[in-house]
Short mmCIF file of C-alpha atoms and ligand atoms in Angstrom, two decimals:
data_model
loop_
_atom_site.label_atom_id
_atom_site.label_comp_id
_atom_site.label_asym_id
_atom_site.label_seq_id
_atom_site.Cartn_x
_atom_site.Cartn_y
_atom_site.Cartn_z
CA MET A 456 -36.61 23.16 102.30
CA ASN A 457 -39.61 25.23 101.22
CA GLN A 458 -42.39 23.79 99.06
CA GLN A 459 -40.96 25.21 95.85
CA SER A 460 -37.59 23.59 96.60
CA THR A 461 -39.22 20.27 97.50
CA GLU A 462 -41.17 20.22 94.24
CA LEU A 463 -38.09 21.27 92.29
CA ALA A 464 -35.91 18.69 94.08
CA ASP A 465 -38.18 15.94 92.76
CA SER A 466 -38.02 17.19 89.18
CA LEU A 467 -34.47 18.58 89.05
CA SER A 468 -32.42 16.69 86.52
CA ALA A 469 -28.96 15.33 87.29
CA GLY A 470 -26.23 17.57 85.96
CA LEU A 471 -24.61 20.90 86.60
CA TRP A 472 -26.68 23.95 87.52
CA VAL A 473 -24.71 27.18 86.93
CA VAL A 474 -26.29 29.63 89.35
CA ALA A 475 -25.66 33.39 89.50
CA THR A 476 -25.70 35.06 92.93
CA PRO A 477 -25.86 38.78 93.88
CA ILE A 478 -22.92 41.16 93.38
CA GLY A 479 -23.84 43.09 96.54
CA ASN A 480 -27.51 43.54 97.28
CA LEU A 481 -28.84 40.15 98.40
CA ASP A 482 -32.33 41.02 97.17
CA ASP A 483 -30.97 40.66 93.64
CA ILE A 484 -30.93 36.86 93.85
CA THR A 485 -33.60 35.30 91.63
CA SER A 486 -36.30 33.14 93.15
CA ARG A 487 -35.24 30.40 90.74
CA ALA A 488 -31.65 30.57 92.03
CA VAL A 489 -32.91 30.11 95.61
CA ALA A 490 -35.11 27.21 94.55
CA VAL A 491 -32.31 25.48 92.63
CA LEU A 492 -29.79 25.95 95.46
CA GLY A 493 -32.34 24.54 97.87
CA ALA A 494 -32.96 21.52 95.66
CA VAL A 495 -29.51 20.34 94.48
CA ASP A 496 -27.53 17.66 96.29
CA ARG A 497 -24.30 19.66 96.57
CA VAL A 498 -22.94 23.12 95.85
CA ALA A 499 -19.53 23.66 94.28
CA ALA A 500 -18.23 27.04 95.42
CA GLU A 501 -15.14 29.15 94.95
CA ASP A 502 -14.77 29.97 98.65
CA THR A 503 -16.90 27.67 100.76
CA ARG A 504 -16.92 30.07 103.75
CA VAL A 505 -18.32 32.94 101.66
CA SER A 506 -20.90 30.68 100.05
CA ALA A 507 -21.94 29.07 103.35
CA GLN A 508 -22.87 32.55 104.58
CA LEU A 509 -24.85 33.31 101.45
CA LEU A 510 -26.75 30.01 101.65
CA ALA A 511 -27.41 30.53 105.37
CA HIS A 512 -28.94 33.94 104.58
CA PHE A 513 -31.52 32.14 102.42
CA GLY A 514 -32.02 29.36 104.97
CA ILE A 515 -30.29 26.78 102.78
CA ARG A 516 -28.02 24.07 104.21
CA LYS A 517 -26.14 22.03 101.61
CA PRO A 518 -22.85 20.16 101.50
CA LEU A 519 -20.29 22.46 99.89
CA VAL A 520 -17.30 21.46 97.81
CA ALA A 521 -14.44 23.84 96.98
CA LEU A 522 -13.79 24.60 93.33
CA HIS A 523 -11.18 27.27 92.70
CA ASP A 524 -8.41 28.00 90.22
CA HIS A 525 -5.89 25.90 92.18
CA ASN A 526 -7.92 22.68 92.45
CA GLU A 527 -10.33 22.84 89.51
CA GLN A 528 -8.44 20.38 87.34
CA LYS A 529 -8.38 17.78 90.15
CA ALA A 530 -11.89 18.38 91.50
CA VAL A 531 -13.62 18.16 88.13
CA ALA A 532 -13.22 14.38 87.66
CA GLY A 533 -14.87 13.65 91.02
CA LEU A 534 -17.75 16.03 90.40
CA VAL A 535 -18.41 14.66 86.90
CA HIS A 536 -18.35 11.11 88.30
CA ALA A 537 -20.88 12.10 90.98
CA MET A 538 -23.19 13.60 88.34
CA GLN A 539 -22.89 10.41 86.30
CA GLN A 540 -24.24 8.63 89.38
CA GLY A 541 -27.25 10.99 89.35
CA GLU A 542 -26.12 13.88 91.56
CA ARG A 543 -27.46 17.38 90.98
CA ILE A 544 -24.67 19.90 91.55
CA ALA A 545 -24.91 23.70 91.61
CA LEU A 546 -21.91 25.84 90.72
CA ILE A 547 -21.72 29.29 92.31
CA SER A 548 -18.94 31.83 92.75
CA ASP A 549 -18.34 34.35 95.55
CA ALA A 550 -20.51 36.86 93.73
CA GLY A 551 -22.19 37.29 90.36
CA THR A 552 -22.13 34.86 87.48
CA PRO A 553 -19.77 31.87 87.66
CA LEU A 554 -17.06 31.72 84.95
CA ILE A 555 -17.10 35.52 84.43
CA SER A 556 -13.56 36.18 85.74
CA ASP A 557 -14.32 33.26 88.05
CA PRO A 558 -13.65 29.49 88.07
CA GLY A 559 -15.85 26.83 86.47
CA TYR A 560 -14.81 26.68 82.81
CA ARG A 561 -13.25 23.21 83.03
CA LEU A 562 -16.16 21.86 85.04
CA VAL A 563 -18.72 23.11 82.51
CA ARG A 564 -16.73 21.70 79.59
CA GLU A 565 -16.08 18.32 81.16
CA THR A 566 -19.72 17.99 82.25
CA GLN A 567 -20.82 18.60 78.66
CA ASN A 568 -18.12 16.27 77.33
CA ALA A 569 -19.53 13.55 79.59
CA GLY A 570 -22.91 14.01 77.91
CA LEU A 571 -24.51 15.50 81.03
CA PRO A 572 -26.70 18.62 81.04
CA VAL A 573 -25.35 22.03 82.05
CA ILE A 574 -28.28 24.25 82.98
CA PRO A 575 -28.10 28.02 83.55
CA ALA A 576 -29.91 29.85 86.34
CA PRO A 577 -28.89 33.37 85.23
CA GLY A 578 -28.71 36.52 87.32
CA PRO A 579 -26.43 39.42 88.18
CA SER A 580 -22.98 40.10 86.82
CA ALA A 581 -20.92 43.23 87.47
CA LEU A 582 -20.06 43.34 83.75
CA VAL A 583 -23.63 43.75 82.50
CA THR A 584 -24.70 45.83 85.51
CA ALA A 585 -21.93 48.38 84.83
CA LEU A 586 -22.64 48.49 81.09
CA SER A 587 -26.33 49.06 81.68
CA VAL A 588 -25.73 52.26 83.68
CA SER A 589 -22.56 53.53 81.99
CA GLY A 590 -24.09 55.81 79.38
CA ILE A 591 -21.43 54.46 77.00
CA ALA A 592 -22.33 52.58 73.81
CA THR A 593 -23.44 49.01 74.53
CA ASP A 594 -24.22 47.76 71.02
CA ARG A 595 -20.76 46.17 70.86
CA PHE A 596 -18.19 45.75 73.59
CA GLN A 597 -15.12 43.76 74.53
CA PHE A 598 -14.78 42.35 78.03
CA GLU A 599 -11.16 42.49 79.16
CA GLY A 600 -11.63 41.20 82.71
CA PHE A 601 -8.63 42.09 84.89
CA LEU A 602 -5.61 43.77 83.32
CA PRO A 603 -2.23 42.17 84.09
CA ALA A 604 -1.03 43.13 87.59
CA LYS A 605 2.52 43.93 86.43
CA ALA A 606 2.95 47.48 85.13
CA GLY A 607 4.83 46.52 81.94
CA ALA A 608 2.31 43.89 80.83
CA ARG A 609 -0.61 46.17 81.74
CA ARG A 610 0.74 49.03 79.62
CA GLN A 611 1.41 46.69 76.74
CA ARG A 612 -2.19 45.45 76.82
CA LEU A 613 -3.56 49.00 76.98
CA GLN A 614 -1.42 49.98 74.02
CA GLN A 615 -2.83 47.05 72.03
CA LEU A 616 -6.36 48.24 72.88
CA ALA A 617 -5.85 51.95 72.18
CA ASP A 618 -7.42 51.86 68.71
CA TYR A 619 -10.22 49.44 69.54
CA PRO A 620 -13.31 51.20 68.15
CA HIS A 621 -15.94 49.78 70.54
CA THR A 622 -16.59 49.89 74.26
CA LEU A 623 -14.12 48.10 76.56
CA VAL A 624 -14.99 46.75 80.00
CA PHE A 625 -12.39 46.10 82.71
CA TYR A 626 -12.58 44.70 86.21
CA GLU A 627 -10.08 46.48 88.43
CA SER A 628 -8.80 46.18 91.96
CA VAL A 629 -8.70 49.20 94.27
CA HIS A 630 -4.96 48.62 94.73
CA ARG A 631 -4.28 49.34 91.08
CA ILE A 632 -7.06 51.76 90.14
CA GLU A 633 -4.87 54.90 90.27
CA ALA A 634 -2.10 53.35 88.22
CA THR A 635 -4.60 51.95 85.71
CA LEU A 636 -6.36 55.29 85.17
CA LYS A 637 -2.96 56.93 84.69
CA ASP A 638 -1.86 54.30 82.16
CA MET A 639 -5.20 54.52 80.36
CA ALA A 640 -4.81 58.30 80.03
CA LEU A 641 -1.35 57.74 78.60
CA HIS A 642 -2.42 55.20 75.99
CA PHE A 643 -6.04 56.16 75.27
CA GLY A 644 -5.62 59.95 75.66
CA SER A 645 -6.76 62.00 78.65
CA GLU A 646 -9.98 63.03 76.86
CA ARG A 647 -11.27 59.44 76.49
CA GLU A 648 -14.59 58.94 78.29
CA VAL A 649 -14.83 56.31 81.02
CA CYS A 650 -17.59 55.27 83.39
CA PHE A 651 -16.19 54.46 86.85
CA CYS A 652 -18.56 52.02 88.59
CA ARG A 653 -17.79 51.21 92.23
CA GLU A 654 -19.66 49.09 94.77
CA LEU A 655 -22.57 48.45 92.41
CA THR A 656 -25.83 47.62 94.20
CA LYS A 657 -24.18 48.28 97.59
CA ARG A 658 -24.42 51.08 100.12
CA PHE A 659 -21.61 53.22 98.70
CA GLU A 660 -22.51 52.67 95.07
CA THR A 661 -20.73 55.26 92.90
CA ILE A 662 -21.27 55.70 89.16
CA ARG A 663 -19.43 58.53 87.43
CA ARG A 664 -18.87 59.05 83.72
CA ASP A 665 -16.16 61.54 82.82
CA THR A 666 -12.91 61.97 80.91
CA LEU A 667 -9.83 60.08 82.06
CA ASP A 668 -8.01 63.21 83.25
CA VAL A 669 -10.95 64.25 85.45
CA LEU A 670 -11.45 60.74 86.87
CA GLN A 671 -7.75 60.34 87.53
CA ALA A 672 -7.56 63.55 89.60
CA TRP A 673 -10.81 62.71 91.44
CA VAL A 674 -9.71 59.18 92.43
CA ALA A 675 -6.22 60.40 93.43
CA GLY A 676 -7.76 62.99 95.75
CA ASP A 677 -10.50 60.88 97.36
CA ALA A 678 -9.52 57.84 99.43
CA ASP A 679 -13.14 56.59 99.41
CA GLN A 680 -12.86 55.93 95.66
CA LYS A 681 -10.11 53.42 96.42
CA ARG A 682 -12.34 51.12 98.48
CA GLY A 683 -14.51 48.22 97.38
CA GLU A 684 -14.97 46.76 93.92
CA ILE A 685 -14.66 48.55 90.60
CA VAL A 686 -15.65 48.15 86.97
CA LEU A 687 -14.38 50.57 84.30
CA VAL A 688 -16.42 50.98 81.12
CA VAL A 689 -14.26 52.73 78.51
CA ALA A 690 -15.57 54.37 75.33
CA GLY A 691 -14.13 53.02 72.08
CA ARG A 692 -11.70 55.12 70.04
CA GLU A 693 -14.13 55.83 67.24
CA LEU A 694 -16.57 57.81 69.32
CA GLU A 695 -14.10 60.45 70.43
CA GLN A 696 -11.84 60.63 67.41
CA GLN A 697 -14.35 60.65 64.61
CA LYS A 698 -13.60 63.70 62.45
CA GLU A 699 -16.45 65.74 61.14
CA ILE A 700 -16.84 65.30 57.38
CA PRO A 701 -17.42 68.58 55.50
CA LYS A 702 -20.86 69.02 53.98
CA ALA A 703 -19.39 69.28 50.46
CA ALA A 704 -17.83 65.82 50.90
CA ARG A 705 -21.06 64.31 52.19
CA ASP A 706 -22.99 65.83 49.28
CA LEU A 707 -20.48 64.54 46.73
CA PHE A 708 -20.58 61.08 48.35
CA ALA A 709 -24.38 61.04 48.19
CA ARG A 710 -24.29 62.09 44.51
CA LEU A 711 -21.58 59.59 43.48
CA ARG A 712 -23.36 56.74 45.23
CA GLN A 713 -26.19 57.15 42.77
CA GLU A 714 -23.78 56.36 39.91
CA LEU A 715 -21.06 54.14 41.44
CA PRO A 716 -20.68 51.24 43.90
CA PRO A 717 -20.45 52.73 47.43
CA SER A 718 -16.84 51.57 47.93
CA ARG A 719 -15.66 53.39 44.77
CA ALA A 720 -17.64 56.48 45.63
CA ALA A 721 -16.16 56.49 49.15
CA ARG A 722 -12.58 56.06 47.84
CA ILE A 723 -12.92 59.01 45.45
CA VAL A 724 -14.40 61.32 48.10
CA ALA A 725 -11.92 60.21 50.81
CA ASP A 726 -8.98 60.86 48.46
CA THR A 727 -10.33 64.24 47.38
CA PHE A 728 -11.16 65.51 50.88
CA HIS A 729 -8.42 63.62 52.78
CA CYS A 730 -10.91 62.07 55.16
CA SER A 731 -11.52 58.56 56.50
CA ARG A 732 -13.79 56.23 54.54
CA ARG A 733 -15.25 54.88 57.77
CA ASP A 734 -16.23 58.38 59.00
CA LEU A 735 -17.63 59.09 55.57
CA TYR A 736 -19.82 56.00 55.58
CA GLN A 737 -21.10 56.77 59.07
CA GLN A 738 -21.79 60.45 58.59
CA GLY A 739 -23.02 59.89 55.06
CA GLU A 740 -25.61 57.46 56.45
CA ASP A 741 -26.69 60.04 59.04
CA GLN A 742 -27.59 62.62 56.34
N1 SAM B 1322 -18.27 36.69 88.54
C1 SAM B 1322 -18.36 38.08 88.91
C2 SAM B 1322 -19.38 38.77 88.00
O1 SAM B 1322 -20.21 38.10 87.41
O2 SAM B 1322 -19.35 39.98 87.89
C3 SAM B 1322 -17.01 38.76 88.87
C4 SAM B 1322 -16.00 38.13 89.76
S1 SAM B 1322 -14.45 38.93 89.72
C5 SAM B 1322 -13.46 37.83 90.61
C6 SAM B 1322 -14.63 40.22 90.88
C7 SAM B 1322 -14.57 41.61 90.20
O3 SAM B 1322 -15.84 41.93 89.65
C8 SAM B 1322 -14.28 42.74 91.17
O4 SAM B 1322 -12.89 42.91 91.40
C9 SAM B 1322 -14.85 43.93 90.45
O5 SAM B 1322 -13.99 44.37 89.42
C10 SAM B 1322 -16.09 43.30 89.82
N2 SAM B 1322 -17.25 43.44 90.73
C11 SAM B 1322 -17.90 42.45 91.37
N3 SAM B 1322 -18.91 42.95 92.11
C12 SAM B 1322 -18.89 44.29 91.92
C13 SAM B 1322 -19.67 45.37 92.42
N4 SAM B 1322 -20.67 45.17 93.27
N5 SAM B 1322 -19.37 46.62 92.01
C14 SAM B 1322 -18.36 46.85 91.15
N6 SAM B 1322 -17.58 45.86 90.66
C15 SAM B 1322 -17.84 44.61 91.03
#
């Protein structure tokens, strides 16, 4: 244990420490994450072999306890009991932020329900990393995690999302990436813009923003694009399908707004010019 860990170990409160770990590049771990992992009594991990390697890389030796989707319900009671006795437990996943398409939800909830602290030690997540380099709007987005593996259920979900007006983020496996891009083109339209983010922070990092038809052909023809880990950031419907409002309509809208409530003014102009009220509001604002 280094000095920082020793000092932290003395002051670390009992409870659950939710610690993010790198999604590829090990230098992305925070110094606080290393200190917390070095100071807790035990580490709950999704796959204890993967996490043992990560801890070893940082010179940390801690008892590990498995916490995955298949045993979470059972394991939680024991872990909460241990924390009630004063144990400090860290929760980590194989990579990135625990609970983001990873186990831990029940443990966090039950720890809080027992009146014990749940303390974040934040860090990388593929979701935010992909968004931050996608070049696609990030002011609002919906995280979809993994699409259903079965083709029928996947298509149904994509159909439900086709009109969603803001950015969508998906985690996808290399085994399904071709089928998913094809289904997305079918339901979202081949012109929809998507940022394909593969192997983020790793040696073969690939970030490409393009339309679905271009990405689909590129991935189909390049076996390298079907290796590793992938996030898809998909533009919302609004961006691509917004119709340009004629200047005469925008001028009339601006004039009527001086006399009428904006909703009435918009209804009159939309009816007269057969345009959408939402596009009118947006482009009217831009004037
Ligand atoms: N908890 C993790 C996080 O915070 O991002 C996600 C865990 S989830 C089980 C694993 C999925 O995250 C992968 O299949 C992939 O879609 C995405 N992912 C994780 N690391 C990635 C990386 N370095 N590059 C691209 N996608 C990644």
